[in-house]
Short mmCIF file of C-alpha atoms and ligand atoms in Angstrom, two decimals:
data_model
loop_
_atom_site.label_atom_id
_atom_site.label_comp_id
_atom_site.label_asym_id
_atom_site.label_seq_id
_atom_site.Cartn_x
_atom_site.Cartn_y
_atom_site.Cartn_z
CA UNK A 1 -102.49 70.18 109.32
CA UNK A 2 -106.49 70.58 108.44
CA UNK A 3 -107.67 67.88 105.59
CA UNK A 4 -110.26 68.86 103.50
CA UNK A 5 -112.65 66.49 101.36
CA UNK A 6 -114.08 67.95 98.49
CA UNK A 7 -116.12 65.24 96.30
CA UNK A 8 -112.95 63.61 94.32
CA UNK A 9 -110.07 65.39 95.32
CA UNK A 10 -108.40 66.94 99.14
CA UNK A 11 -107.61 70.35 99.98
CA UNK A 12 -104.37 69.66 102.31
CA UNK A 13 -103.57 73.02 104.70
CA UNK A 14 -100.75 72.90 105.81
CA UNK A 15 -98.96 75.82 108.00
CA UNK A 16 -95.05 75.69 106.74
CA UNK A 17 -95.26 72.24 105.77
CA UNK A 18 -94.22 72.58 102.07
CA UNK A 19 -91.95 69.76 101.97
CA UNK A 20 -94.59 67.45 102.57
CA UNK A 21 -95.71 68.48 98.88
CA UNK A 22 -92.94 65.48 97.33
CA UNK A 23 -94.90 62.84 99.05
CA UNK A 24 -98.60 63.70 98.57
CA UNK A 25 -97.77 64.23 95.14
CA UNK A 26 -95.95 60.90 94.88
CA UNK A 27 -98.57 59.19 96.68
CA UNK A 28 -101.05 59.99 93.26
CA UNK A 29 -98.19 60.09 90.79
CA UNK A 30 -95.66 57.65 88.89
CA UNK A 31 -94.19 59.92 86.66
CA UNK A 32 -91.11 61.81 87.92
CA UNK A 33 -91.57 64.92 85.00
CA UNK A 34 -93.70 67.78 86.97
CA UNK A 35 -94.91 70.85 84.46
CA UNK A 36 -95.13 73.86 86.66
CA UNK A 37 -97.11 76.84 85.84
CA UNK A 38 -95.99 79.90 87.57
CA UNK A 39 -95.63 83.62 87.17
CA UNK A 40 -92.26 85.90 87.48
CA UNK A 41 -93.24 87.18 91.17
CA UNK A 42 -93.47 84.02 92.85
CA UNK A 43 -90.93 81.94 90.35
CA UNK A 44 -88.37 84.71 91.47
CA UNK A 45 -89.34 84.20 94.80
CA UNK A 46 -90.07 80.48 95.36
CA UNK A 47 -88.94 78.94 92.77
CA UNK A 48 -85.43 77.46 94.08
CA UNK A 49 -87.34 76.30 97.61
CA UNK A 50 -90.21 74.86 95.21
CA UNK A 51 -87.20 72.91 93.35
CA UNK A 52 -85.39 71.74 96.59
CA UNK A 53 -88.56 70.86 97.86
CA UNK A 54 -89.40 68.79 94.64
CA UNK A 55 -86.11 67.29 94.08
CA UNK A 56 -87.46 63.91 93.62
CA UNK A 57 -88.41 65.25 90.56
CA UNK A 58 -87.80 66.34 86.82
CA UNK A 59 -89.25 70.36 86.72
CA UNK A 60 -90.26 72.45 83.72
CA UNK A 61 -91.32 75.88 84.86
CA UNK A 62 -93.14 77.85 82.22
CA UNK A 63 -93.24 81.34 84.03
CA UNK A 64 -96.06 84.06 82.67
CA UNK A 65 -95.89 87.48 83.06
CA UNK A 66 -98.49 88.28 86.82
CA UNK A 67 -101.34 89.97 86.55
CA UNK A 68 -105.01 89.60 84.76
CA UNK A 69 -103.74 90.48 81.69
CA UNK A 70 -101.68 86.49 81.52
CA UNK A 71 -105.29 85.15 81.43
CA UNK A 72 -105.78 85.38 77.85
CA UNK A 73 -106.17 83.90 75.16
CA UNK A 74 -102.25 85.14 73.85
CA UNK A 75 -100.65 83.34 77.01
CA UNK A 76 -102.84 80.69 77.26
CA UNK A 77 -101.56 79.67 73.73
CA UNK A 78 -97.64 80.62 74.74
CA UNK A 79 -97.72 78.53 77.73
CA UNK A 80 -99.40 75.52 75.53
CA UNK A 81 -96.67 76.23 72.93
CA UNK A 82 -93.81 75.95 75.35
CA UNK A 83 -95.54 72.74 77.39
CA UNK A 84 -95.28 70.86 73.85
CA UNK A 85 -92.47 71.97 73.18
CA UNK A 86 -90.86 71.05 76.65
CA UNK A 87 -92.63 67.66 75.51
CA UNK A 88 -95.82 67.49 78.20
CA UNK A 89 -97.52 63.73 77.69
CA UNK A 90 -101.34 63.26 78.49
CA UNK A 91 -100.25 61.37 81.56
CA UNK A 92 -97.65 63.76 83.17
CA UNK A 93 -98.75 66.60 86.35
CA UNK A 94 -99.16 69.89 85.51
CA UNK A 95 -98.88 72.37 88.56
CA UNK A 96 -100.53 75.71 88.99
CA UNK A 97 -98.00 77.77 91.41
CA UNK A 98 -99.44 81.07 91.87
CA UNK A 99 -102.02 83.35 92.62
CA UNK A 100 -105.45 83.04 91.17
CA UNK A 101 -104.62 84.08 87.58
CA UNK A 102 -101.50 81.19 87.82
CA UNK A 103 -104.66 78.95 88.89
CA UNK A 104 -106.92 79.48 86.92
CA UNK A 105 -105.19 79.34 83.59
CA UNK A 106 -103.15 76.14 84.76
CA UNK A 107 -106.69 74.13 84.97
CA UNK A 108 -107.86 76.00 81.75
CA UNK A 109 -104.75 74.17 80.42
CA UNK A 110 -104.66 71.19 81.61
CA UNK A 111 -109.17 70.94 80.57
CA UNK A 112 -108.08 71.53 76.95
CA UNK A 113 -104.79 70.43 76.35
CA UNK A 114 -104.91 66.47 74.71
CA UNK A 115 -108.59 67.08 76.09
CA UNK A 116 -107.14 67.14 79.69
CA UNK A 117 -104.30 66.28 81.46
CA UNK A 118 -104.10 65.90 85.63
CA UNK A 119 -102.98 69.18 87.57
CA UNK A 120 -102.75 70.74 90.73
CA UNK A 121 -103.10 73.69 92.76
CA UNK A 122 -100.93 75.12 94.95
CA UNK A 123 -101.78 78.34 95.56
CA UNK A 124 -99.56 81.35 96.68
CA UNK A 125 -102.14 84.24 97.09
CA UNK A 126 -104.83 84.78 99.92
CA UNK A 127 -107.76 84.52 97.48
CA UNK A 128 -106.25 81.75 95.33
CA UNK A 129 -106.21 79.63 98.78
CA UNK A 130 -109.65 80.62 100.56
CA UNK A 131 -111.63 80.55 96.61
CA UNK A 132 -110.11 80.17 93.19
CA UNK A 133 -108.15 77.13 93.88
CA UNK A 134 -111.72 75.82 95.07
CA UNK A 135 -114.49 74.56 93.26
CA UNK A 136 -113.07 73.59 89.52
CA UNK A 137 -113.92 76.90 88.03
CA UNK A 138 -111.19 77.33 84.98
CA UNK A 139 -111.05 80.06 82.39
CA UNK A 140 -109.48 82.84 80.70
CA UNK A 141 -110.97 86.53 79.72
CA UNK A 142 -111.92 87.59 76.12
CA UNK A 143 -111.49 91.10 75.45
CA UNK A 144 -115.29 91.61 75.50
CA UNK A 145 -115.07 90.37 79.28
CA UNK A 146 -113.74 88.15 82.47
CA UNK A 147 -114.07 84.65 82.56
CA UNK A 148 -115.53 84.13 79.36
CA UNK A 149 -114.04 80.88 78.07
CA UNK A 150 -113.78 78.33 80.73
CA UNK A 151 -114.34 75.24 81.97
CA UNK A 152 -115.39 72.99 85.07
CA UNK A 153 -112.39 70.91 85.75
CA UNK A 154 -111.41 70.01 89.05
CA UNK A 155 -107.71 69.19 90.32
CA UNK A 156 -106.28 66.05 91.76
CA UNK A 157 -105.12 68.21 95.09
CA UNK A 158 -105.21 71.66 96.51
CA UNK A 159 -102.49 72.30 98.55
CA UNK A 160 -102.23 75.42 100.33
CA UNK A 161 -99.14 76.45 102.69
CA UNK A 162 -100.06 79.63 104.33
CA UNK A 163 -96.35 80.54 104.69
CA UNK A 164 -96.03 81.78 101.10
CA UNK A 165 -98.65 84.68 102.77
CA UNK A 166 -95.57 86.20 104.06
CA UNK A 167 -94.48 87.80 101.18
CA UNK A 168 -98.10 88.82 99.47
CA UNK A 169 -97.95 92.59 99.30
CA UNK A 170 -100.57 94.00 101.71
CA UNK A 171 -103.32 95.24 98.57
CA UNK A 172 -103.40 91.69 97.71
CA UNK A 173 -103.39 90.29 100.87
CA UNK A 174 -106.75 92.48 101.84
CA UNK A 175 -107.74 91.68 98.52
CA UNK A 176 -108.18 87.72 99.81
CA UNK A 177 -109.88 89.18 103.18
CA UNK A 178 -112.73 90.34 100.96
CA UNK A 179 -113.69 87.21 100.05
CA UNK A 180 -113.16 85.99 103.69
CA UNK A 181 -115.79 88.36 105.20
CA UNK A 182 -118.14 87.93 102.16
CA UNK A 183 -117.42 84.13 103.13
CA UNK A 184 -117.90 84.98 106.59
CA UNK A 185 -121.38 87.37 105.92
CA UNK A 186 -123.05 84.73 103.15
CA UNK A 187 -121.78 81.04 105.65
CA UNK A 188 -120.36 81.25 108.51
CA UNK A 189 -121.32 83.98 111.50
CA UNK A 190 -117.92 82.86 113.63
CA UNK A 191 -115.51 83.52 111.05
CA UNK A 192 -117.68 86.87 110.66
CA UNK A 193 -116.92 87.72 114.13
CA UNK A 194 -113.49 86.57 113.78
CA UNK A 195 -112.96 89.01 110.87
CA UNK A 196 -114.20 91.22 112.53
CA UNK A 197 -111.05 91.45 115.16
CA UNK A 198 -108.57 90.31 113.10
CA UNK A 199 -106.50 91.27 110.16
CA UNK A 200 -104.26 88.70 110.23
CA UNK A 201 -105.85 85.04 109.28
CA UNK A 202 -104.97 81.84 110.31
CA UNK A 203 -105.24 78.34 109.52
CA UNK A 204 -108.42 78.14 111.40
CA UNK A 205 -109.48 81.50 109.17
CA UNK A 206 -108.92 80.32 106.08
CA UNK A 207 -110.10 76.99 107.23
CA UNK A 208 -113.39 78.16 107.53
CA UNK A 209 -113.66 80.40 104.73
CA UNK A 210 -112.97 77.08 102.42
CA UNK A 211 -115.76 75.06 103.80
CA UNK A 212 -117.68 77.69 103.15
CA UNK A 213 -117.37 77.68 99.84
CA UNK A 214 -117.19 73.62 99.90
CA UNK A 215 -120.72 73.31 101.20
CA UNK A 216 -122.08 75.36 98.59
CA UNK A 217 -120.07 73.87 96.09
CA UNK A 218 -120.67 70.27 96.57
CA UNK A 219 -124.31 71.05 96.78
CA UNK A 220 -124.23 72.74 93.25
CA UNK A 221 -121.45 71.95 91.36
CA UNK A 222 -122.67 73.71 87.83
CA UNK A 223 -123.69 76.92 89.57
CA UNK A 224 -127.39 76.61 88.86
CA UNK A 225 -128.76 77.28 92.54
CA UNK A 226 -126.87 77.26 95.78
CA UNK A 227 -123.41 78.33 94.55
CA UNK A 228 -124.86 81.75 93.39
CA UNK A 229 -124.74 82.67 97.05
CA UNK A 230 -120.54 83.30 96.38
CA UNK A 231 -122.26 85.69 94.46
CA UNK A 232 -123.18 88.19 96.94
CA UNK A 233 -121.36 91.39 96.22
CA UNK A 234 -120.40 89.89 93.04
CA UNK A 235 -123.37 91.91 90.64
CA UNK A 236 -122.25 95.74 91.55
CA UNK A 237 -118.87 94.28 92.29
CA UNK A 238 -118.00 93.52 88.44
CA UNK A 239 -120.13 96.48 87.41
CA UNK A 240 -117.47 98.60 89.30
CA UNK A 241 -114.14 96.56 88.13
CA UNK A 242 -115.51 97.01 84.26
CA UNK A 243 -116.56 100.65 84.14
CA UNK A 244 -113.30 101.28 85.83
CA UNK A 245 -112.11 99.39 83.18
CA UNK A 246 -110.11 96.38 85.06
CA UNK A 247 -108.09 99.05 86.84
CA UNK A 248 -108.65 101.32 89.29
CA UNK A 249 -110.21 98.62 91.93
CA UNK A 250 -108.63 94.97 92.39
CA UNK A 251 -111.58 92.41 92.75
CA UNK A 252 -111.51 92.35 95.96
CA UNK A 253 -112.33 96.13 96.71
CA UNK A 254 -114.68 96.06 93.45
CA UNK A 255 -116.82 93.36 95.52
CA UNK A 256 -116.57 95.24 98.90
CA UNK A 257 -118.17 98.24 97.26
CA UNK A 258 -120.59 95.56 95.90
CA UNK A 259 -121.14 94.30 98.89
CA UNK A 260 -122.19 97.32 100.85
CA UNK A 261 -124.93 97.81 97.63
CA UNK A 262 -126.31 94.59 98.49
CA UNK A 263 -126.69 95.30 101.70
CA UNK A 264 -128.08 98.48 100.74
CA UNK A 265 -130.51 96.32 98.52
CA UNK A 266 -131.06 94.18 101.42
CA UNK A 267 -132.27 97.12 103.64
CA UNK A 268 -134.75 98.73 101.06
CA UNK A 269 -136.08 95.12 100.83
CA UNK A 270 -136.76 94.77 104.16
CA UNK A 271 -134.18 91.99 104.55
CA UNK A 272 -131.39 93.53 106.02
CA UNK A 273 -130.69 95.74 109.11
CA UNK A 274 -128.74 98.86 109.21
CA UNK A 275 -126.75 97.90 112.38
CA UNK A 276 -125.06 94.64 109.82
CA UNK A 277 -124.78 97.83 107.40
CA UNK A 278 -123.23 100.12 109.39
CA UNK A 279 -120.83 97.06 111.16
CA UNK A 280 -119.21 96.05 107.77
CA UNK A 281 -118.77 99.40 106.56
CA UNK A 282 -117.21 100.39 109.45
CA UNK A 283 -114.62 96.51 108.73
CA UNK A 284 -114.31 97.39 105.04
CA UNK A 285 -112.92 100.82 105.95
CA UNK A 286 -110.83 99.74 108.56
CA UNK A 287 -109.89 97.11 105.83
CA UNK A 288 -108.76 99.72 103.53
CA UNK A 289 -110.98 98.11 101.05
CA UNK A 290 -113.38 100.80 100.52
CA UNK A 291 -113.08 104.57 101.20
CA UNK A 292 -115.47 107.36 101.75
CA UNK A 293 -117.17 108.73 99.71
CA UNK A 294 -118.49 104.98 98.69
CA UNK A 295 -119.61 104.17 95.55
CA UNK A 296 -123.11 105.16 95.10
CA UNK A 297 -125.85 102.16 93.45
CA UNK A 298 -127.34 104.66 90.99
CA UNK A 299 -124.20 104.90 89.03
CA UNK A 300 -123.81 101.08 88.51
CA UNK A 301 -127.32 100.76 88.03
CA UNK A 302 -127.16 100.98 84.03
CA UNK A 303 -124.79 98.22 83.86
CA UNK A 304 -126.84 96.00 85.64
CA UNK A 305 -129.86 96.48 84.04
CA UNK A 306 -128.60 96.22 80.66
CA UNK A 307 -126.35 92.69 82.00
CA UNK A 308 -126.94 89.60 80.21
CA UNK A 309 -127.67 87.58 83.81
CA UNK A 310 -130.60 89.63 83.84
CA UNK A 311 -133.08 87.59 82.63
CA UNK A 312 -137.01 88.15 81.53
CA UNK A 313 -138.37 86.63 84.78
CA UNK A 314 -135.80 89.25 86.46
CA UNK A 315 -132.46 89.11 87.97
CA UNK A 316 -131.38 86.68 91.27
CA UNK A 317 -129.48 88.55 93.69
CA UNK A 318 -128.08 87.59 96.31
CA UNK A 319 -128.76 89.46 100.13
CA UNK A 320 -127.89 88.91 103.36
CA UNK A 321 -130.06 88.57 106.07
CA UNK A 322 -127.72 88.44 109.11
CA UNK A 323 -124.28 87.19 109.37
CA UNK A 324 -124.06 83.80 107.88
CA UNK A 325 -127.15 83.44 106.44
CA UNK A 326 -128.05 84.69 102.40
CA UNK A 327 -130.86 84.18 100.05
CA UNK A 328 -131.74 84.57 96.70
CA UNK A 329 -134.11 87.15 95.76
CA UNK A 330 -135.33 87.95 92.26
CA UNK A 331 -135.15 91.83 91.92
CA UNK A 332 -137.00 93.67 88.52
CA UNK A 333 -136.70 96.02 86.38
CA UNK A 334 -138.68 98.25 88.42
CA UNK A 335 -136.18 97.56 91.82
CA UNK A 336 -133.64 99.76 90.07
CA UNK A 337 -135.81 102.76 88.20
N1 NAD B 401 -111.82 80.15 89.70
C1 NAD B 401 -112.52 80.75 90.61
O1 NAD B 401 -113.48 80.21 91.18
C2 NAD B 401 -112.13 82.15 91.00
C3 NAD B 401 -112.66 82.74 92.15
C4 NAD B 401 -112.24 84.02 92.50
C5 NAD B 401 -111.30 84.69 91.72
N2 NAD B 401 -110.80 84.05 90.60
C6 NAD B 401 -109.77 84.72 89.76
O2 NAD B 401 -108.60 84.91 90.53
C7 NAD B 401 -107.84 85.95 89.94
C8 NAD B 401 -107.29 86.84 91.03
O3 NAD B 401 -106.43 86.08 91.86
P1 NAD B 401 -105.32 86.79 92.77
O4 NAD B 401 -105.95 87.88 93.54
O5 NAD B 401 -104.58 85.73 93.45
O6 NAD B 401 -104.44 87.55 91.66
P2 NAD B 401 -103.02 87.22 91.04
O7 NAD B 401 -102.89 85.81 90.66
O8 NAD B 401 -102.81 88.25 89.97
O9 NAD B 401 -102.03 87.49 92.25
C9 NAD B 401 -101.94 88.80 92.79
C10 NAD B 401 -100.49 89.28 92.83
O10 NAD B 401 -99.84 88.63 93.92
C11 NAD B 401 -98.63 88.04 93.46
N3 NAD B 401 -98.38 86.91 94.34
C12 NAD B 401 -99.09 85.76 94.45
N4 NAD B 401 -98.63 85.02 95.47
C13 NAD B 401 -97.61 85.71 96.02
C14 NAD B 401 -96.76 85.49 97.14
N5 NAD B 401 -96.89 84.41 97.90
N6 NAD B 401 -95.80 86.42 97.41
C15 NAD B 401 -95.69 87.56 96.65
N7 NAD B 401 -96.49 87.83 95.61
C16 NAD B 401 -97.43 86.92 95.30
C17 NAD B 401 -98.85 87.73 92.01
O11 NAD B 401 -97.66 87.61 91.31
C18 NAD B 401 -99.69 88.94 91.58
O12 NAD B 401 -98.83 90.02 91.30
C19 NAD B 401 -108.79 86.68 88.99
O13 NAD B 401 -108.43 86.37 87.67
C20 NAD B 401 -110.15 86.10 89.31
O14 NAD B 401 -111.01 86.07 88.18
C21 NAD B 401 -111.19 82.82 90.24
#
């Protein structure tokens, strides 16, 4: 079992240890009603262990439909109509059971309903446990965009039991590894190398891919400086996802393709060398997360250019220089004519 301190709240990983869930909540908790969010893959799957487990307790699933379409603006208002409804106080738990969409509409919820009510994570995907469950980042999508109502609102616990990994269908499990080696590439050059041999993470994996994102975090909570390094790959990455319309890539491969264009970027710039290049492409591949032919720079370009984050004084982009270190460099118009 691996504790992890994040400023007010723990990240507990725990390998199979899911019925030690009753007491950590109980240890921060009076109440016995629980309000869990969930949606129909892992409530059909889970949901009677998740009860057993939590028998100490009164539990209200409210079960959304999976996928990015559940974080809108439609079921953020269903689920708020059913947890009134079900008769949700200010002072009872709401818990976010799920994958990364679960998460973060459960801590959009629980920011905004009575103006904010305590919840938790416990997250059920391999990118839900290694990044969205991490850092207090909340939202929902608009139909002109991803993530474009939100919040900051951290949980009273994260915790992560990398058993429910057993049943993640393979696309989504690689679609966590993604973040891993971008983890790995902008933070931390042994999980890097680890990636590098192995498909199949462990605690010590996923481990290390959190405090990744924990140092950066804690040392910019708002996203104003350091924390922009989690966006390496990110720039081309959600260029590809929305000219593909939300569809053809998961996020995941979306960023891998990014990810090679940064590096790419990082080259022309002098920044990068072609051996790190020609090492993850050769991972990614191997990774099914990107295929030949790749996605080629010039036909994201537009999208960046005309991108509201790029700003008169030009736009900060993230490269990396060798495994586990990244900077911030401010590219121009001119970089991408
Ligand atoms: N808040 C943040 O900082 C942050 C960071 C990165 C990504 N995100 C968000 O995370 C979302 C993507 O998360 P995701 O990849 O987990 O997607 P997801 O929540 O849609 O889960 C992927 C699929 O896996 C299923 N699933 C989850 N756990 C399972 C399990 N144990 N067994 C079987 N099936 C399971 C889900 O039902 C779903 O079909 C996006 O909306 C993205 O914007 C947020």
């Amino acid at each position: 079992m691996t504790f992890i301190k994040m400023e007010d709240y723990e990240i507990t990983l725990s390998p199979g240890g899911l019925d030690q869930l009753s007491n950590m909540i109980k240890a921060m908790y009076k109440d016995v009603h629980l309000f869990v969010i969930t949606d129909h893959h892992v409530y059909q799957l889970y949901h009677e262990k998740f009860s057993a487990v939590l028998n100490d307790f009164l539990i209200q699933y409210v079960v959304i439909e999976p996928g990015e379409k559940s974080k809108s603006l439609k079921t953020y208002q269903n689920v708020i109509d059913t947890l009134i409804e079900k008769g949700i106080k200010r002072s009872h738990l709401l818990v976010g059971f799920g994958g990364g969409v679960v998460g973060d509409l459960t801590g959009f919820v629980a920011a905004t309903l009575y103006r904010g009510i305590p919840y938790i994570h416990v997250p059920t995907s391999l990118l839900a446990m290694v990044d969205s469950s991490i850092g207090g980042k909340v939202g929902i999508d608009l139909p002109q965009g991803k993530n474009l109502i939100g919040a900051f609102n951290n949980p009273i616990m994260v915790f992560i039991d990398t058993d429910f990994l057993k049943t993640l269908p393979q696309r989504d499990y690689r679609n966590g590894l993604a973040e891993m080696i971008k983890a790995g590439l902008i933070g931390d050059k042994k999980l890097y190398h680890a990636l590098l041999e192995k498909e199949e993470v462990g605690e010590t994996e996923i481990a290390q891919a959190i405090h990744v994102k924990r140092e950066l975090v804690l040392s910019d909570p708002y996203d104003q400086k350091e924390r922009m390094l989690l966006n390496f790959g990110h720039t081309f990455g959600h260029a590809i996802e929305k000219k593909h319309h939300y569809e053809t890539y998961l996020h995941g491969e979306a960023v891998s393709y990014g990810m090679l264009i940064a590096l790419e970027v990082g080259i022309q710039l002098g920044e990068t060398k072609q051996e790190l290049y020609d090492e993850v492409k050769a991972l990614l591949i191997k990774r099914k997360l990107v295929c030949e032919p790749l996605l080629a720079m010039e036909d994201y370009k537009d999208a960046i250019v005309h991108d509201k984050k790029f700003l008169s004084d030009g736009l900060h982009f993230i490269v990396v220089t060798r495994p586990g270190d990244a900077k911030i460099v401010t590219l121009k118009m001119e970089d991408f004519s």
